[in-house]
Every structure is written in structure tokens, then in C-alpha cells.
Coordinates of C-alpha atoms and ligand atoms in Angstrom, one line a residue:
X856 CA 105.2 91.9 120.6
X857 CA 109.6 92.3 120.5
X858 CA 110.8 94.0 118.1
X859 CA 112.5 91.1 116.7
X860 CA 109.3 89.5 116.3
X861 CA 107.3 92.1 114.3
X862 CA 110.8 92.9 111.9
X863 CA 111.0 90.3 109.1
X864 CA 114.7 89.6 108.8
X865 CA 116.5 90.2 106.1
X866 CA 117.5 86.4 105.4
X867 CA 113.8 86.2 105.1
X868 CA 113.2 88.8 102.3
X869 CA 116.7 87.3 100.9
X870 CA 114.8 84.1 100.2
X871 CA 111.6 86.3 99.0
X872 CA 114.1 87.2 96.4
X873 CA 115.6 83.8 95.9
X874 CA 111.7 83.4 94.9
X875 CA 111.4 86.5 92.7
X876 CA 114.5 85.5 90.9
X877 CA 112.9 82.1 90.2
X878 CA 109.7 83.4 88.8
X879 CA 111.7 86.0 86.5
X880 CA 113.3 82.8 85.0
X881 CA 109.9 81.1 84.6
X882 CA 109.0 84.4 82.9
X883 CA 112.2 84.5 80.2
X884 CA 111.6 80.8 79.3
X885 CA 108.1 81.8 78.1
X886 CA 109.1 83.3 75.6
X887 CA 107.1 86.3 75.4
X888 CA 106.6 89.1 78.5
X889 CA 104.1 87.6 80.7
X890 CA 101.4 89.9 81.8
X891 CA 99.4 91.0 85.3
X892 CA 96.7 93.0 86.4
X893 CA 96.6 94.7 89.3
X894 CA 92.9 95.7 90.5
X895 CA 93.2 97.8 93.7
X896 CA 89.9 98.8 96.0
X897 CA 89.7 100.5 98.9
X898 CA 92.2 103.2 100.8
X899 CA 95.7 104.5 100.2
X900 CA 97.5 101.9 102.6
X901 CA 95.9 99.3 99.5
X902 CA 97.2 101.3 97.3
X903 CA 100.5 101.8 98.4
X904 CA 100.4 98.1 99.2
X905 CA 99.6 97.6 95.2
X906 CA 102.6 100.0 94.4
X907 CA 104.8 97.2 96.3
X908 CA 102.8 94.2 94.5
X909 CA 103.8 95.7 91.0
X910 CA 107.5 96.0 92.1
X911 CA 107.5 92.1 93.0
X912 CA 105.5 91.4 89.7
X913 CA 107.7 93.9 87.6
X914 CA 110.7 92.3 89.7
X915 CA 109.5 88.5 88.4
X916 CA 109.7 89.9 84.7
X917 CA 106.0 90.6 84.6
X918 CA 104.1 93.7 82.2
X919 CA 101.2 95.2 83.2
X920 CA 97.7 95.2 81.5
X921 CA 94.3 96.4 82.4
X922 CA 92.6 93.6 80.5
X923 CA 92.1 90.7 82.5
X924 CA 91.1 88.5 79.3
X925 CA 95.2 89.5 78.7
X926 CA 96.8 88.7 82.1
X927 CA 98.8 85.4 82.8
X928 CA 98.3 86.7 87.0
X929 CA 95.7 88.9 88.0
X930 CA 95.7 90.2 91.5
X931 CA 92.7 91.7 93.4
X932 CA 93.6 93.8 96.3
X933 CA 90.3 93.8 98.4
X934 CA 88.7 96.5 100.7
X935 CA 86.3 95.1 104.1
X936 CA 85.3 98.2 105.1
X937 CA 81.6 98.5 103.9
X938 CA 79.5 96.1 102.4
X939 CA 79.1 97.7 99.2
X940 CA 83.1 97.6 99.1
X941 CA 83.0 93.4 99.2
X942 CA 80.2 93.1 97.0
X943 CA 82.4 94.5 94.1
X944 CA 84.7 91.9 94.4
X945 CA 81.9 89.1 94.4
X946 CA 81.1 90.2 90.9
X947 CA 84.5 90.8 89.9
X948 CA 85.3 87.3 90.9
X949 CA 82.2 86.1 89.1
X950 CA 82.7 87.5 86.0
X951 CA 86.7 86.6 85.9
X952 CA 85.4 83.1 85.7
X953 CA 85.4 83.4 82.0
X954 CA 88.7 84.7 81.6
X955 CA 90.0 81.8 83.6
X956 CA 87.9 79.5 81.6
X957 CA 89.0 81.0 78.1
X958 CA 93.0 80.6 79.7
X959 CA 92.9 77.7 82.4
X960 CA 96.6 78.5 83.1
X961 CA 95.8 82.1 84.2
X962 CA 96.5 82.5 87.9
X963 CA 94.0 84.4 90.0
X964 CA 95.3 86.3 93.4
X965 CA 92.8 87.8 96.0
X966 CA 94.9 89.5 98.4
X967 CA 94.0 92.9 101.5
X968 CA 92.2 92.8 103.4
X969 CA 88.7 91.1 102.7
X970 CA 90.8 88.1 102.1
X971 CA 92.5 87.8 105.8
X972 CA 88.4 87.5 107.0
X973 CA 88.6 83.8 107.5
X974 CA 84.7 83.9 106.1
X975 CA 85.7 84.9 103.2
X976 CA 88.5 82.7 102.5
X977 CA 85.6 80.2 103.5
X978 CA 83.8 81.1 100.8
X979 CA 86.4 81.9 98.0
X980 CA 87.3 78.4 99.1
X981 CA 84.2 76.7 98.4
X982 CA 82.3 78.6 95.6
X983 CA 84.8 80.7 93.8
X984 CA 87.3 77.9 92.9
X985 CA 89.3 79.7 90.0
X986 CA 90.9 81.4 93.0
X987 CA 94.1 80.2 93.5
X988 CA 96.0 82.1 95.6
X989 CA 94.3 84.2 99.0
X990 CA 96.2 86.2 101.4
X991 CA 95.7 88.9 103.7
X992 CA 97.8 92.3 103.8
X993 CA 99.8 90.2 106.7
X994 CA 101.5 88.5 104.0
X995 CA 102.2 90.9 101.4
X996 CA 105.7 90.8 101.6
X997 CA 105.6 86.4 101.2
X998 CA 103.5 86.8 97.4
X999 CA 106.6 85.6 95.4
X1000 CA 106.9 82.8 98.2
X1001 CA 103.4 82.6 97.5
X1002 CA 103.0 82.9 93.9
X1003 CA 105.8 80.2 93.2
X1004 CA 104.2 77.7 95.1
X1005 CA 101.0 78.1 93.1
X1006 CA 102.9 77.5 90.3
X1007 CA 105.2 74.5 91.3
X1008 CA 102.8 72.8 93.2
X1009 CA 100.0 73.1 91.2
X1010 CA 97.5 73.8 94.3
X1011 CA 95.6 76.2 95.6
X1012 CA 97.5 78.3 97.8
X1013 CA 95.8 80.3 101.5
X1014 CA 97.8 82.3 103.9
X1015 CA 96.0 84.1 105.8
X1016 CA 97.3 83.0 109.4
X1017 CA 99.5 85.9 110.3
X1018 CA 96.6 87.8 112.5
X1019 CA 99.0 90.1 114.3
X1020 CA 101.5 91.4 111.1
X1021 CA 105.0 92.3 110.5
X1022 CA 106.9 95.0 109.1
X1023 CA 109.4 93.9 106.2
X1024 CA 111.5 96.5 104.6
X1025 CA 113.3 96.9 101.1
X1026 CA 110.3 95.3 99.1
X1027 CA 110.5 96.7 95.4
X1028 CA 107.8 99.4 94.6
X1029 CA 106.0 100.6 91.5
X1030 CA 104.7 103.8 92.1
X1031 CA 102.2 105.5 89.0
X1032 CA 103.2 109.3 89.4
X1033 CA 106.2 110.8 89.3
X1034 CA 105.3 113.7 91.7
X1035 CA 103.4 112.1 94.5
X1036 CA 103.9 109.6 96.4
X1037 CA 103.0 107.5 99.3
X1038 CA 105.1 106.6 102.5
X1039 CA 103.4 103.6 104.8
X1040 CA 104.7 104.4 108.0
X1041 CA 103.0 102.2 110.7
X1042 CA 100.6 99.7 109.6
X1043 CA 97.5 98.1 111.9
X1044 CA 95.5 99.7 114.2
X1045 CA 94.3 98.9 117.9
X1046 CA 91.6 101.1 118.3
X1047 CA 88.5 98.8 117.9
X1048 CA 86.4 101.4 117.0
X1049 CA 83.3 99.9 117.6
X1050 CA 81.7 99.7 113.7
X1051 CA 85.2 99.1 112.3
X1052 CA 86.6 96.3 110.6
X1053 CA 90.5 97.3 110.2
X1054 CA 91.8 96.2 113.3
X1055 CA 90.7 92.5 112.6
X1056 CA 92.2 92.2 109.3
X1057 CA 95.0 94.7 109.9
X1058 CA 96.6 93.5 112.8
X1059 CA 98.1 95.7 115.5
X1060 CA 99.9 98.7 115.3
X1061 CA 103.3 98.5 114.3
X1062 CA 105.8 101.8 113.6
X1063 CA 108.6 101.4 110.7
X1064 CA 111.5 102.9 112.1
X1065 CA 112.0 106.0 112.0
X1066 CA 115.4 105.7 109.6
X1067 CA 113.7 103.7 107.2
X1068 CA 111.4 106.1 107.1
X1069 CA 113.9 109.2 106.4
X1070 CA 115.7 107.5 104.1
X1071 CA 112.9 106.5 102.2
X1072 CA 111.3 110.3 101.9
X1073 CA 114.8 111.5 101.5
X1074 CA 115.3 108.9 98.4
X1075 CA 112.1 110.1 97.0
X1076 CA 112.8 114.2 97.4
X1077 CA 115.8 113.1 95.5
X1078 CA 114.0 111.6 92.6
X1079 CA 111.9 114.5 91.9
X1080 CA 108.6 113.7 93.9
X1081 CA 106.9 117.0 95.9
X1082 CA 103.8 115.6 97.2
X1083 CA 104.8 113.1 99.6
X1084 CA 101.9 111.5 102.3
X1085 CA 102.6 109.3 105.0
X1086 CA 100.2 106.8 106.1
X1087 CA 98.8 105.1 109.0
X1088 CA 95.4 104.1 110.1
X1089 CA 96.1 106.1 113.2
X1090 CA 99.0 108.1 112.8
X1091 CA 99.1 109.4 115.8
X1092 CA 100.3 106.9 117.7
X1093 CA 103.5 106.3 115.6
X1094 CA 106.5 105.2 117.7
X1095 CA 104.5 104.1 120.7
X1096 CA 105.6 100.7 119.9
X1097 CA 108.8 101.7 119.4
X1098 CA 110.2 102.8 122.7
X1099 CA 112.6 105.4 122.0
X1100 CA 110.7 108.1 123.0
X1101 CA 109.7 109.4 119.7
X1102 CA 106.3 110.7 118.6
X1103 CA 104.5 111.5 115.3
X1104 CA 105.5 115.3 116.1
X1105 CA 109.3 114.2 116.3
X1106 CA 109.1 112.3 113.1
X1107 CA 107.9 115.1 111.3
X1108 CA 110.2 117.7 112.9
X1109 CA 113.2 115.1 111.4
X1110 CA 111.8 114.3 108.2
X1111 CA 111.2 118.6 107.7
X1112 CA 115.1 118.6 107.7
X1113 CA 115.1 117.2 104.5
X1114 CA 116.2 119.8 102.0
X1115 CA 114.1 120.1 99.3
X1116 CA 110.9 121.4 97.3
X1117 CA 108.1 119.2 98.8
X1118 CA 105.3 118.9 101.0
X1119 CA 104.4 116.4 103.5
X1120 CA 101.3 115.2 103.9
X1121 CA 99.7 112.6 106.2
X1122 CA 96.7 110.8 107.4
X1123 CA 95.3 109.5 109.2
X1124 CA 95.1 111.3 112.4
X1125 CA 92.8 110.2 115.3
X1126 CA 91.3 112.8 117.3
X1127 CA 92.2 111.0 120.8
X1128 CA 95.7 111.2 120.1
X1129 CA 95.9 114.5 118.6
X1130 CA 97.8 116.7 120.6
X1131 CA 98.7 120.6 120.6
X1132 CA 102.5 119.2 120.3
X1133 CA 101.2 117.6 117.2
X1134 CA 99.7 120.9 115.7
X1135 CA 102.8 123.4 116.6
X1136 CA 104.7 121.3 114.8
X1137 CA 102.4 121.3 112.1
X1138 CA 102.5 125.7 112.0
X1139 CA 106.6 125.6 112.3
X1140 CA 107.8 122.9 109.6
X1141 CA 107.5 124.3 106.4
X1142 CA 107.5 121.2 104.1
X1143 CA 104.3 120.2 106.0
X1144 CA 101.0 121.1 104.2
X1145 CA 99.0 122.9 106.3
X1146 CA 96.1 120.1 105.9
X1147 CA 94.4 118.1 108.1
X1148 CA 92.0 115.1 107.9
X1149 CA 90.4 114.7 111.4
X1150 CA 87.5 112.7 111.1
X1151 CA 84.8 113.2 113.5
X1152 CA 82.6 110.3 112.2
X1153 CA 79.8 111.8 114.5
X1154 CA 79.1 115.3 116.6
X1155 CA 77.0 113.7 119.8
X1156 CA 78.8 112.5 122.6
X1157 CA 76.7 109.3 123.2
X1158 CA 77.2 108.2 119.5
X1159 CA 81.0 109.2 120.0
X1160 CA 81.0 106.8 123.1
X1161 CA 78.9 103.8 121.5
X1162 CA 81.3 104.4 118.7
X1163 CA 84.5 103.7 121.1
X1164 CA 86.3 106.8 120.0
X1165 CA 87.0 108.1 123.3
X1166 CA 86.7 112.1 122.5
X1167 CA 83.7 114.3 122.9
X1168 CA 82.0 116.9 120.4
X1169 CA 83.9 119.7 123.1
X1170 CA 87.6 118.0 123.3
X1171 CA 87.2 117.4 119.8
X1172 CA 86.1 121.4 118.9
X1173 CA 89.1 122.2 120.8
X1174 CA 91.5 120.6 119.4
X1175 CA 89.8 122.1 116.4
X1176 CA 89.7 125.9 117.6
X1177 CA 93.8 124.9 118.8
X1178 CA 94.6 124.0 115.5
X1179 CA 92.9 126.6 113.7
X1180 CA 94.9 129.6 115.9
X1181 CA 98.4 128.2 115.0
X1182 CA 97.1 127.4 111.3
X1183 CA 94.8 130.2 110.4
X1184 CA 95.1 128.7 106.8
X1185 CA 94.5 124.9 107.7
X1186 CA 93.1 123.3 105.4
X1187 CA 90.0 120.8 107.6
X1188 CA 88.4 117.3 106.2
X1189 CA 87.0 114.9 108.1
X1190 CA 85.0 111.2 107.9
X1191 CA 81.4 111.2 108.8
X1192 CA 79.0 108.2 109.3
X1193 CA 75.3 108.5 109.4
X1194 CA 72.9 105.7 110.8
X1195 CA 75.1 104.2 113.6
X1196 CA 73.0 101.6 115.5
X1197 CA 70.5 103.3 117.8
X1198 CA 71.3 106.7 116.9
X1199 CA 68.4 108.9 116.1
X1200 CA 67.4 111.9 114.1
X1201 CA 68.1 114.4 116.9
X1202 CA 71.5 112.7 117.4
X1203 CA 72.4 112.8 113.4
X1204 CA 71.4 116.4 113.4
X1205 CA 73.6 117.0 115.9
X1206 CA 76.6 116.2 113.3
X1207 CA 74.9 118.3 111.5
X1208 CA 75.2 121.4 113.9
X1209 CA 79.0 120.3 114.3
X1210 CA 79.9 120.5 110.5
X1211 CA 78.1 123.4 110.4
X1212 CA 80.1 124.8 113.3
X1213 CA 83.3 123.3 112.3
X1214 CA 83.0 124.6 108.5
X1215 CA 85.1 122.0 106.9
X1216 CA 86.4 122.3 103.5
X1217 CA 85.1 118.7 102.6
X1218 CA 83.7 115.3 103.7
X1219 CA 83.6 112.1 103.0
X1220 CA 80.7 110.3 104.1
X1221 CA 79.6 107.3 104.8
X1222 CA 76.0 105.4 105.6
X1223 CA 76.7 102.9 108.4
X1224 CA 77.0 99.6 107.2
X1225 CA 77.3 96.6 109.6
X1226 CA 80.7 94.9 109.6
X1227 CA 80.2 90.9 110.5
X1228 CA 82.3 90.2 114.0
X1229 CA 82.5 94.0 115.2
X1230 CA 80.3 95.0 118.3
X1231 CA 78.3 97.3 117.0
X1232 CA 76.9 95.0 114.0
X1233 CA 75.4 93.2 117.1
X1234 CA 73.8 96.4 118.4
X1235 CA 69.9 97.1 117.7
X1236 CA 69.5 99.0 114.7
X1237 CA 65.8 100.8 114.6
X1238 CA 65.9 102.7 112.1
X1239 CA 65.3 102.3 108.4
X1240 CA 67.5 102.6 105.6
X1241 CA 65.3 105.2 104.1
X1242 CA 65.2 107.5 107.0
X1243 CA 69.3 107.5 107.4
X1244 CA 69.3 108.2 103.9
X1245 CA 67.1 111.6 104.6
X1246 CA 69.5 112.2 107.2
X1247 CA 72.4 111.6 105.0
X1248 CA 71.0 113.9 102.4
X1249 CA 70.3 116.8 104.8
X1250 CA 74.3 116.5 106.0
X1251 CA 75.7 116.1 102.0
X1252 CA 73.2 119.8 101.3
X1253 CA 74.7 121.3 104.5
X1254 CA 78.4 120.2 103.4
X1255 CA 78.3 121.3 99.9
X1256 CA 76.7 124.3 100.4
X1257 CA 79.3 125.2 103.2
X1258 CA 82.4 123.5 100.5
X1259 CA 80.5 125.7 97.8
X1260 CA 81.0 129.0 99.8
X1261 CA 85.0 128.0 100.8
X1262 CA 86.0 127.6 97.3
X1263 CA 84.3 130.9 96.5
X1264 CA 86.2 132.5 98.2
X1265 CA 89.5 131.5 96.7
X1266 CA 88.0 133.2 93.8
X1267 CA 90.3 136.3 92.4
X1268 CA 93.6 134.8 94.2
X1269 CA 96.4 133.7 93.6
X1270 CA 97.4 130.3 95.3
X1271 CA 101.0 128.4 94.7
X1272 CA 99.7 124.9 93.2
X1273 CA 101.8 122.2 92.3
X1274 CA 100.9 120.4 88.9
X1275 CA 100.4 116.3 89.4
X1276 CA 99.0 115.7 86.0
X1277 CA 97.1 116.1 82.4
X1278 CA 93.6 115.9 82.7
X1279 CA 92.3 115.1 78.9
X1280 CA 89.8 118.4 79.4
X1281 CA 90.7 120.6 76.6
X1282 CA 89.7 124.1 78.7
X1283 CA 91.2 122.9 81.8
X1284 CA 94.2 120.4 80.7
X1285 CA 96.4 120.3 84.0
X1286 CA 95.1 118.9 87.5
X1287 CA 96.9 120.7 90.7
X1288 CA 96.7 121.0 93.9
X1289 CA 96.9 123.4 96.6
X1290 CA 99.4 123.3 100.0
X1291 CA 96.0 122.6 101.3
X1292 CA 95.1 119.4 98.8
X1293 CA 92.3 121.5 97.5
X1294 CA 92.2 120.5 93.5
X1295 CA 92.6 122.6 91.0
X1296 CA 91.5 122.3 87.4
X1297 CA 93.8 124.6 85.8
X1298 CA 94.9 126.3 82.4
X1299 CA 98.6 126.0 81.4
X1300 CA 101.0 124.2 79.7
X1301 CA 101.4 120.4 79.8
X1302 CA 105.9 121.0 80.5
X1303 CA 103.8 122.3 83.7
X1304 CA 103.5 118.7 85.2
X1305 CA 105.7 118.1 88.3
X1306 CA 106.2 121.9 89.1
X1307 CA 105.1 124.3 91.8
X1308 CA 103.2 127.1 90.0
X1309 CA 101.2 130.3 90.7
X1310 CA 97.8 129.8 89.8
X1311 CA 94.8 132.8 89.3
X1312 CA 91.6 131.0 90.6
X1313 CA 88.9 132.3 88.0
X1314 CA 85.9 130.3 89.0
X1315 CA 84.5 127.7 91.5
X1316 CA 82.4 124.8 92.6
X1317 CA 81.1 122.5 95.5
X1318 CA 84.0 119.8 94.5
X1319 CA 86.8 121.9 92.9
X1320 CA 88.5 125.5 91.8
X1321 CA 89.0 126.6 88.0
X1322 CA 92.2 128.8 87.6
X1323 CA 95.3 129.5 84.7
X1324 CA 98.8 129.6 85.6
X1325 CA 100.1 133.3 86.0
X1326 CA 103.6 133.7 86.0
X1327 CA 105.2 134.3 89.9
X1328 CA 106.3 137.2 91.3
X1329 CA 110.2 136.8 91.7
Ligands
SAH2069 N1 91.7 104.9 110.4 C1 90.9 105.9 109.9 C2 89.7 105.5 109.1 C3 89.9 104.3 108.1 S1 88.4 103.8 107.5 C4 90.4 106.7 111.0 O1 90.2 106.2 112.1 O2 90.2 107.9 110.8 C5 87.8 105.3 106.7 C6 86.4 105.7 107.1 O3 85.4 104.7 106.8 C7 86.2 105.9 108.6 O4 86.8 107.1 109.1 C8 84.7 105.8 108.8 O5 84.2 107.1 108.6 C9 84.3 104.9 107.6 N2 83.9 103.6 108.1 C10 84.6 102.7 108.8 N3 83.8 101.6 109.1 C11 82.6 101.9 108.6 C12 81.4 101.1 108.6 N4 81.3 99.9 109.2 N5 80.3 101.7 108.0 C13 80.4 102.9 107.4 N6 81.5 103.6 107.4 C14 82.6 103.1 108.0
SF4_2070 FE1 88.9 101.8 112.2 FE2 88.9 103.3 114.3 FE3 91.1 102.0 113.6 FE4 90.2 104.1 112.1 S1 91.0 104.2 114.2 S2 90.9 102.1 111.4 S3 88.0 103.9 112.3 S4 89.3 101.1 114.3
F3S2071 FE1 89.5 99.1 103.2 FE2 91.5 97.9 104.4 FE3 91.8 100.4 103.8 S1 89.4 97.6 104.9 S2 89.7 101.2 103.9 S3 91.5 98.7 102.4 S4 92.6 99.3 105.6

């Protein structure tokens, strides 16, 4: 794809305002302050994408509401990525049929990335009718376009045509805390991993450039925020598209310049593309956390391969062992998923042995679930639900026992946290993190919010660390 191609212009997102503006005057000749609700599943890319949602809604004179009985729009932002994840939505959409038949002039939006499966729109299309507008995450930056034809038209709107994606800059953004934040900064994936369903409803990779980029973290250090992540299904392979010779590594040796209090996080990182380069720069830039989520998603080599990740259990240990000796205090998570068609118990027990090896601070993990047009929902798939759940269960006891005895040993230190909200828990009534993203349920004052504290870890569990704020040394 040019470059010209993939960057909406900014005549384009001129007239995406010319269409905001028109919906904010709809809004003032209501006469009250119209109302949305924004109901975001899946990962931080959706969320971040929500973030820009509520600045067009907020932009087009819209409040928010979390009662959908109240909303005059109500967007769903939709996750494909498991089967469980879509069958939330089905019964969200089913039961918003009463709202829409209590207020027939309440507009209902499926947008992410469920919605650019043309099956789904299929179906949305047919059997859930109080739908009226569906696009994919393609077309994000096109909702006020969108929205105002719903309402002008008086039709039901789809756009979900855009397979390959775009990258518009300057939408308006909403974004829910005032001390982190999140920073989009490639969007698809080409990967194809052989389960997965984001590169068919994602598009392909495509890099922001790199100036947006800075001047969008710089903004934000300015502003106050400290805990600052960057995202990309494969981060990794930022600027490839980009031709001017500038990796990941580069970008976050230039945004590190920044002056400032902050961390910078990131994920996700691919193991194939993870390179010692990428970790150096890790151990010498000081705003970046010394964190790293490198899923695995499996620890034998012929799962790995049926998989299509293109690493094995040895490069991938490596990289591990490399990271490890420049970051002694690296912070390790990782995705895991169990019951992958054809694998067997030796082969899940051979994750197992690597997260048992690899000690990770935490997992997330998933049951396989087959994903309709990928190869490996076409592959045989033996084995029962109820054995990959005894598999599952045997990985979760070695993982929490292993989290259990990290935390542990945080117990009696003293870690610099930084403060990202109240909690409502009277003995703990602060929520922090560590440089590592390690959470911390913590004792202090609520002024504490939004600042970089010392913290006294008192006590431990599988999930979390307990601790009081203990005033610093200098
Ligand atoms: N781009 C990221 C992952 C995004 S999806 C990466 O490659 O690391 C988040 C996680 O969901 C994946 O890492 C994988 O562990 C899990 N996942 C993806 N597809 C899945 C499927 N069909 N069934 C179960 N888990 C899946
Ligand atoms: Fe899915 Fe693989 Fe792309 Fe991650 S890298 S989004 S798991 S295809
Ligand atoms: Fe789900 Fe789409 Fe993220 S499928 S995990 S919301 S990229």
C-alpha cells in the first residue's frame, strides 16, 4: 500500500468535522443534552479506539450515561477474538431490544471488530434489526459521516468494506484517567497466526508516523499523565511500512528524550521480531518500564509451528535469558492457549515445563476456541473440552503458585509506585502500580492519586501486593 493511500487526508477528516459540527447543532436544537453509551469489550486497541468514539460523541454535543434505557446513541464496541467474547454481544443486543422499543428514536451502533466479519453483519442484518449503524474498526474515523447519515436518511447504515485500513490523525479523544494513558501506534497485523482472528478484521499493519507519535506522548507528559502505553498488535514491526529506516527500538530511544516524570509502556511484542536491539534499549532508556509482555501462547515446537508463530521453545528462552541479563528486574507476562487443535497432553505439559522454567510474574490464559475462516478452526480437534480443561487447570495451579511465590518476595520492600486511583476499599483505598505494572493495593492518602510514591509492601497474594505509603528517602 503508498503511503498516500493508507493516510486519510486532512480534507477528509475536515469534512468528518463538517459532520460533527452538524450533529452538535442537531444536539442544541434538542433542547436538552443528548446522551450515549459507550460499551467497550475486548483489548486496549478497543479501548483506546472507544477513547476516540467519546471525543467525536462529546465533539457532537453528546453526555455520557451508563444506562442504555437513558441513551439517545448507544455504541457497542465488539471483540472476535473468542467465542465467549461474541456471545456477550448476542445478548447484549437481545436485551437492548427493549430499550429501542421503549424509545424507537434511540440509535443503536455496533462498531470493532466483530462487526467488520461480514457474517456477522449478515446476521445483525437479518435478525437484529434495531441495529442501525455497523462498522468495523476500518472506519472508525468515518462515525460522524456515519452517524449523520443514519439520522438524515433514516436508513440503516453498514460500512464495513474497508478490509485493508487507514491511519487518520487529529481525531478528538476522551480518555477516563488522568494519569494513564494509551498511545495506538500502528494498527493491523499480518501475522496470520494460525487460530487468530485479528488480522481479518484488523487489516494490515500500518505504522503512525513517528512525529505524530512524539508529539502526541509529548502533549500528554505535558498534561500530567505518567503511565503512558503504546499499542500495536505486533509492535515489533513498527516502521517497517514506513521506509525510513526506523524501528520499534528507535522510536523508543526518541520518545525517552522526552523530559519528564513518566513511564512508557508497550505491548504487544511478538517473539519473532524481538530482537537484542530491542531489549538494550529497553535496559538504557529510563522512562521505559522495565516490563515485558511476550506471549508464548505455547512451549512445544510443533504446536509453535502449527500455530504459525515462527519461533521455537529454544529461540524463544533465549530471547528470554537475553532479556533477563540486561533487565535483571524485568518484569515477564505472557499469553498462553491450551487445547490448540491436535495438541495433546504431553504437548500442553510441555507449556507447562516452560512456565515453570521461564517463572513469569503472570498469565493470561486462554482455552482455544475456534475462530470461523482461520486455518486452524479447520484442523481436527480430538480432544474434549473436558480434558483441555484439566490441562488448563494443571497450568493456572503451576502459575499461581509460581505468581504467589514472586509477590512474596516483594514482601518487606520498598518499591517506587505510582498512584492511578481510589479503590472504594476502606483498608486499602489507593490502587498503584509498580515500574513493573505489578498492582498494588495500598494505604495512603487519596491527594496521593497521580503521584510517584514510595510504597512498604506489608503483605501478598497470587493476583496482587498489599503495602502503605512510606515517605521517600530525599
Ligand atoms: N497481538 C497479540 C495478541 C492479541 S490477542 C500477540 O500476538 O501477542 C490476545 C491473546 O488472545 C493472544 O495472545 C492469544 O493468546 C489469545 N487468542 C487469540 N486467538 C485465540 C483463539 N482463537 N482462542 C483462544 N485464545 C486466542
Ligand atoms: Fe493474532 Fe498473531 Fe496477530 Fe497477535 S500476532 S494479533 S496472535 S495474528
Ligand atoms: Fe478483540 Fe479486536 Fe482486540 S478481536 S482482542 S478487540 S483487536
Amino acid at each position: 500500500m503508498k503511503r498516500e493511500d493508507v493516510l486519510i487526508s486532512p480534507a477528509e477528516m475536515g469534512r468528518q468535522r463538517d459532520f460533527t459540527q452538524r450533529l452538535r447543532q442537531r444536539s442544541e436544537g434538542l433542547g436538552r443534552r443528548p446522551l450515549a453509551m459507550v460499551d467497550t469489550f475486548g483489548c486496549q486497541q478497543n479501548v483506546a479506539d472507544s477513547q476516540r468514539i467519546m471525543g467525536m460523541l462529546r465533539d457532537m454535543g453528546y453526555g455520557f450515561t451508563e444506562d442504555p434505557g437513558a441513551a439517545d446513541v448507544i455504541v457497542i464496541n465488539t471483540c472476535a477474538i473468542r467465542e465467549n467474547a461474541e456471545k456477550r454481544v448476542y445478548g447484549l443486543l437481545g436485551r437492548l431490544t427493549h430499550a429501542k422499543a421503549a424509545s424507537p428514536e434511540q440509535v443503536i451502533c455496533l462498531c470493532g471488530c466483530m462487526a467488520q466479519q461480514q457474517a456477522v453483519a449478515d446476521r445483525v442484518r437479518s435478525s437484529y434489526r434495531h441495529v442501525d449503524l455497523v462498522f468495523g474498526p476500518q472506519a472508525l474515523w468515518k462515525f460522524p459521516e456515519l452517524l449523520w447519515e443514519v439520522y438524515t436518511r433514516r436508513r440503516r447504515v453498514f460500512s464495513i468494506e474497508d478490509e485493508h485500513g487507514a491511519i487518520a490523525e487529529g481525531m478528538p479523544v476522551v480518555r477516563e484517567s488522568r494519569v494513564k494513558a494509551w498511545v495506538s501506534i500502528m494498527y493491523g497485523c499480518n501475522n496470520f497466526c494460525s487460530y487468530c482472528i485479528v488480522p481479518y478484521v484488523r487489516g494490515r499493519e500500518r505504522s503512525r508516523d513517528p512525529q505524530a507519535i512524539l508529539e502526541e506522548v509529548r502533549q500528554l507528559v505535558e498534561e500530567g499523565y505518567k503511565d503512558i502505553t503504546l499499542l500495536g498488535q505486533n509492535v515489533n514491526s513498527y516502521g517497517r511500512d514506513l521506509e525510513i529506516g526506523m524501528d520499534f527500538a528507535d522510536l523508543l530511544t526518541a520518545i525517552n528524550e522526552i523530559p519528564g516524570d513518566y513511564y512508557i509502556r508497550f505491548m504487544t511484542s511478538h517473539p519473532k521480531d524481538a530482537t537484542d536491539k530491542l531489549f538494550d534499549t529497553m535496559a538504557r532508556c529510563s522512562h521505559v518500564a522495565k516490563q515485558l509482555h511476550l506471549p508464548v501462547q505455547s512451549g512445544n515446537d510443533r504446536v509453535l509451528q502449527a500455530m504459525n508463530r515462527r519461533y521455537t521453545r529454544e529461540k524463544y528462552l533465549g530471547q528470554v535469558a537475553y532479556a533477563r541479563s540486561v533487565m535483571p528486574e524485568l518484569v515477564l507476562t505472557s499469553d498462553i492457549i491450551i487445547g490448540f487443535p491436535g495438541e495433546t497432553e504431553a504437548e500442553a505439559m510441555d507449556t507447562v515445563s516452560l512456565i515453570e522454567q521461564v517463572r513469569y510474574d503472570a498469565l493470561f490464559t486462554f482455552i482455544y476456541s475456534p475462530r470461523p475462516g482461520t486455518p486452524a478452526a479447520a484442523l481436527p480437534d480430538p480432544a474434549g473440552r473436558a480434558e483441555k480443561q484439566l490441562w488448563f487447570d494443571r497450568l493456572l495451579e503451576a502459575q499461581n503458585r509460581i505468581s504467589a511465590e514472586i509477590h512474596q518476595g516483594y514482601v518487606g520492600k520498598t518499591v517506587r509506585v505510582l498512584v492511578d486511583a481510589e479503590s472504594g476499599d476502606a483498608r486499602w483505598p489507593l490502587q498503584s502500580r509498580t515500574e513493573g505494572g505489578r498492582l498494588v493495593h495500598l494505604a495512603g492518602p487519596k491527594e496521593a492519586v497521580g503521584q510517584f510514591v514510595q510504597a512498604k509492601v506489608l503483605d501478598s497474594n497470587t493476583w496482587a501486593l498489599f503495602g502503605e505509603i512510606v515517605p521517600s528517602e530525599n
